Each structure stands twice: as structure tokens, then as C-alpha cells.
Amino acid sequence: MAKASKKTKEINTALSKIFGIDRVKSIKKDTCVMCGESATIFRNKTSEIEFSISGLCQQCQDEIFGALK
């Protein structure tokens, strides 16, 4: 079970509205806020940390930020 990074209530509310899924609950369940799929396998520690910040699985991180070549 991952732990969500701390954010203000306003930021958490805004992120939850953007994706339509509660960011903190999704991260605690190890699911992606964007696609709803499992978020347990990451390319590296940086991507794993990004999940705790954004709630995005590796595939969605690659789609949003661009895949590393």
C-alpha cells in the first residue's frame, strides 16, 4: 500500500475533481487515478515517488510526461 504525499485540502479536492477519483484513496489502494488500473510496478524510484505525488501508474506517467528513451 503506497502512501500519498501531503497536499492541502484544496489541492486534493482539485485533483480529485480533475480525475473524478479521490487521489488519496486511490493511492492507498495502489490504483491509478487516471486509468483505474493497478499501480504497483514502476520503472524506477523516481516514478514510484511520482505515483505518491500524482497517483499516476507508470503507463499514465509515460503518456502524460513522455516515456523515457
Short mmCIF file of N, CA and C in Angstrom, two decimals:
data_model
loop_
_atom_site.label_atom_id
_atom_site.label_comp_id
_atom_site.label_asym_id
_atom_site.label_seq_id
_atom_site.Cartn_x
_atom_site.Cartn_y
_atom_site.Cartn_z
N MET A 1 0.85 -1.18 0.00
CA MET A 1 0.00 0.00 0.00
C MET A 1 0.89 1.23 0.00
N ALA A 2 0.73 2.07 -0.99
CA ALA A 2 1.50 3.31 -1.11
C ALA A 2 0.93 4.38 -0.19
N LYS A 3 1.74 5.37 0.09
CA LYS A 3 1.31 6.50 0.92
C LYS A 3 1.31 7.76 0.07
N ALA A 4 0.20 8.47 0.06
CA ALA A 4 0.08 9.69 -0.72
C ALA A 4 0.89 10.82 -0.09
N SER A 5 1.52 11.61 -0.92
CA SER A 5 2.24 12.78 -0.42
C SER A 5 1.23 13.77 0.14
N LYS A 6 1.67 14.57 1.08
CA LYS A 6 0.78 15.54 1.71
C LYS A 6 0.53 16.72 0.78
N LYS A 7 -0.73 17.09 0.69
CA LYS A 7 -1.15 18.25 -0.10
C LYS A 7 -2.23 18.96 0.70
N THR A 8 -2.46 20.20 0.37
CA THR A 8 -3.53 20.93 1.05
C THR A 8 -4.88 20.33 0.66
N LYS A 9 -5.86 20.59 1.46
CA LYS A 9 -7.21 20.09 1.18
C LYS A 9 -7.69 20.60 -0.18
N GLU A 10 -7.38 21.85 -0.49
CA GLU A 10 -7.82 22.45 -1.75
C GLU A 10 -7.18 21.75 -2.96
N ILE A 11 -5.90 21.45 -2.85
CA ILE A 11 -5.21 20.76 -3.95
C ILE A 11 -5.77 19.35 -4.12
N ASN A 12 -5.97 18.62 -3.00
CA ASN A 12 -6.55 17.28 -3.09
C ASN A 12 -7.92 17.32 -3.74
N THR A 13 -8.73 18.30 -3.35
CA THR A 13 -10.07 18.43 -3.93
C THR A 13 -9.99 18.71 -5.43
N ALA A 14 -9.10 19.62 -5.82
CA ALA A 14 -8.95 19.95 -7.25
C ALA A 14 -8.50 18.73 -8.04
N LEU A 15 -7.50 17.99 -7.55
CA LEU A 15 -7.02 16.81 -8.26
C LEU A 15 -8.10 15.73 -8.36
N SER A 16 -8.87 15.57 -7.29
CA SER A 16 -9.95 14.59 -7.32
C SER A 16 -11.01 14.98 -8.35
N LYS A 17 -11.28 16.27 -8.50
CA LYS A 17 -12.26 16.73 -9.49
C LYS A 17 -11.74 16.52 -10.90
N ILE A 18 -10.46 16.74 -11.11
CA ILE A 18 -9.87 16.57 -12.45
C ILE A 18 -10.04 15.13 -12.92
N PHE A 19 -9.70 14.18 -12.05
CA PHE A 19 -9.72 12.77 -12.45
C PHE A 19 -11.02 12.06 -12.10
N GLY A 20 -11.84 12.67 -11.24
CA GLY A 20 -13.10 12.04 -10.85
C GLY A 20 -12.91 10.89 -9.86
N ILE A 21 -11.71 10.80 -9.30
CA ILE A 21 -11.37 9.74 -8.34
C ILE A 21 -10.62 10.41 -7.19
N ASP A 22 -10.91 10.01 -5.96
CA ASP A 22 -10.20 10.54 -4.81
C ASP A 22 -8.74 10.12 -4.87
N ARG A 23 -7.83 11.07 -4.98
CA ARG A 23 -6.40 10.81 -5.13
C ARG A 23 -5.83 10.00 -3.98
N VAL A 24 -6.11 10.41 -2.75
CA VAL A 24 -5.54 9.73 -1.58
C VAL A 24 -6.04 8.29 -1.47
N LYS A 25 -7.33 8.09 -1.63
CA LYS A 25 -7.89 6.73 -1.56
C LYS A 25 -7.33 5.85 -2.66
N SER A 26 -7.19 6.40 -3.85
CA SER A 26 -6.67 5.65 -4.97
C SER A 26 -5.23 5.22 -4.72
N ILE A 27 -4.41 6.13 -4.22
CA ILE A 27 -3.01 5.80 -3.93
C ILE A 27 -2.94 4.74 -2.85
N LYS A 28 -3.74 4.86 -1.82
CA LYS A 28 -3.75 3.86 -0.73
C LYS A 28 -4.13 2.48 -1.26
N LYS A 29 -4.97 2.44 -2.30
CA LYS A 29 -5.38 1.16 -2.89
C LYS A 29 -4.43 0.71 -4.00
N ASP A 30 -3.37 1.49 -4.25
CA ASP A 30 -2.40 1.20 -5.32
C ASP A 30 -3.07 1.11 -6.68
N THR A 31 -3.98 2.06 -6.95
CA THR A 31 -4.61 2.15 -8.26
C THR A 31 -4.38 3.54 -8.84
N CYS A 32 -4.37 3.61 -10.13
CA CYS A 32 -4.11 4.86 -10.86
C CYS A 32 -5.35 5.75 -10.88
N VAL A 33 -5.15 7.04 -10.62
CA VAL A 33 -6.27 7.98 -10.65
C VAL A 33 -6.77 8.26 -12.05
N MET A 34 -5.95 7.99 -13.05
CA MET A 34 -6.34 8.30 -14.42
C MET A 34 -7.03 7.11 -15.10
N CYS A 35 -6.43 5.93 -15.01
CA CYS A 35 -6.99 4.78 -15.73
C CYS A 35 -7.68 3.76 -14.81
N GLY A 36 -7.42 3.85 -13.51
CA GLY A 36 -8.05 2.94 -12.55
C GLY A 36 -7.37 1.58 -12.43
N GLU A 37 -6.31 1.36 -13.21
CA GLU A 37 -5.60 0.08 -13.18
C GLU A 37 -4.63 0.02 -11.99
N SER A 38 -4.11 -1.17 -11.73
CA SER A 38 -3.14 -1.38 -10.67
C SER A 38 -1.90 -0.51 -10.90
N ALA A 39 -1.38 0.02 -9.81
CA ALA A 39 -0.18 0.86 -9.89
C ALA A 39 0.85 0.34 -8.89
N THR A 40 1.48 -0.76 -9.24
CA THR A 40 2.44 -1.38 -8.33
C THR A 40 3.81 -1.62 -8.96
N ILE A 41 3.90 -1.51 -10.28
CA ILE A 41 5.18 -1.75 -10.95
C ILE A 41 5.62 -0.44 -11.61
N PHE A 42 6.83 -0.01 -11.21
CA PHE A 42 7.36 1.24 -11.73
C PHE A 42 8.76 1.03 -12.28
N ARG A 43 9.14 1.84 -13.23
CA ARG A 43 10.42 1.74 -13.91
C ARG A 43 11.59 2.00 -12.96
N ASN A 44 11.40 2.96 -12.04
CA ASN A 44 12.47 3.33 -11.13
C ASN A 44 11.89 4.03 -9.90
N LYS A 45 12.75 4.38 -8.97
CA LYS A 45 12.31 5.02 -7.72
C LYS A 45 11.65 6.36 -7.99
N THR A 46 12.15 7.09 -8.98
CA THR A 46 11.56 8.39 -9.32
C THR A 46 10.11 8.24 -9.74
N SER A 47 9.82 7.25 -10.56
CA SER A 47 8.44 7.00 -10.99
C SER A 47 7.56 6.56 -9.82
N GLU A 48 8.13 5.80 -8.91
CA GLU A 48 7.39 5.37 -7.73
C GLU A 48 7.05 6.58 -6.84
N ILE A 49 8.00 7.48 -6.68
CA ILE A 49 7.75 8.70 -5.91
C ILE A 49 6.70 9.55 -6.61
N GLU A 50 6.77 9.63 -7.94
CA GLU A 50 5.77 10.39 -8.70
C GLU A 50 4.37 9.84 -8.45
N PHE A 51 4.24 8.52 -8.34
CA PHE A 51 2.93 7.93 -8.04
C PHE A 51 2.38 8.48 -6.73
N SER A 52 3.23 8.61 -5.71
CA SER A 52 2.76 9.12 -4.42
C SER A 52 2.35 10.58 -4.52
N ILE A 53 2.87 11.29 -5.51
CA ILE A 53 2.53 12.70 -5.71
C ILE A 53 1.28 12.85 -6.57
N SER A 54 1.27 12.19 -7.73
CA SER A 54 0.20 12.39 -8.70
C SER A 54 -0.87 11.31 -8.69
N GLY A 55 -0.48 10.10 -8.28
CA GLY A 55 -1.42 8.98 -8.33
C GLY A 55 -1.48 8.32 -9.69
N LEU A 56 -0.50 8.61 -10.56
CA LEU A 56 -0.47 8.04 -11.91
C LEU A 56 0.39 6.78 -11.96
N CYS A 57 -0.14 5.72 -12.59
CA CYS A 57 0.64 4.50 -12.79
C CYS A 57 1.75 4.78 -13.80
N GLN A 58 2.64 3.81 -14.00
CA GLN A 58 3.77 4.02 -14.92
C GLN A 58 3.30 4.34 -16.34
N GLN A 59 2.32 3.61 -16.83
CA GLN A 59 1.83 3.84 -18.19
C GLN A 59 1.25 5.24 -18.34
N CYS A 60 0.47 5.68 -17.38
CA CYS A 60 -0.13 7.02 -17.47
C CYS A 60 0.93 8.10 -17.28
N GLN A 61 1.92 7.85 -16.44
CA GLN A 61 3.04 8.80 -16.32
C GLN A 61 3.72 8.96 -17.67
N ASP A 62 3.94 7.83 -18.35
CA ASP A 62 4.58 7.88 -19.66
C ASP A 62 3.74 8.66 -20.66
N GLU A 63 2.42 8.50 -20.60
CA GLU A 63 1.53 9.23 -21.51
C GLU A 63 1.53 10.72 -21.21
N ILE A 64 1.54 11.09 -19.93
CA ILE A 64 1.48 12.49 -19.54
C ILE A 64 2.84 13.18 -19.71
N PHE A 65 3.89 12.55 -19.21
CA PHE A 65 5.22 13.18 -19.19
C PHE A 65 6.12 12.76 -20.34
N GLY A 66 5.73 11.73 -21.05
CA GLY A 66 6.57 11.19 -22.12
C GLY A 66 7.42 10.05 -21.60
N ALA A 67 7.50 8.99 -22.35
CA ALA A 67 8.28 7.82 -21.95
C ALA A 67 9.76 8.13 -22.09
N LEU A 68 10.54 7.61 -21.16
CA LEU A 68 12.00 7.76 -21.24
C LEU A 68 12.53 6.85 -22.32
N LYS A 69 13.45 7.31 -23.06
CA LYS A 69 14.01 6.51 -24.14
C LYS A 69 15.34 5.98 -23.74
#
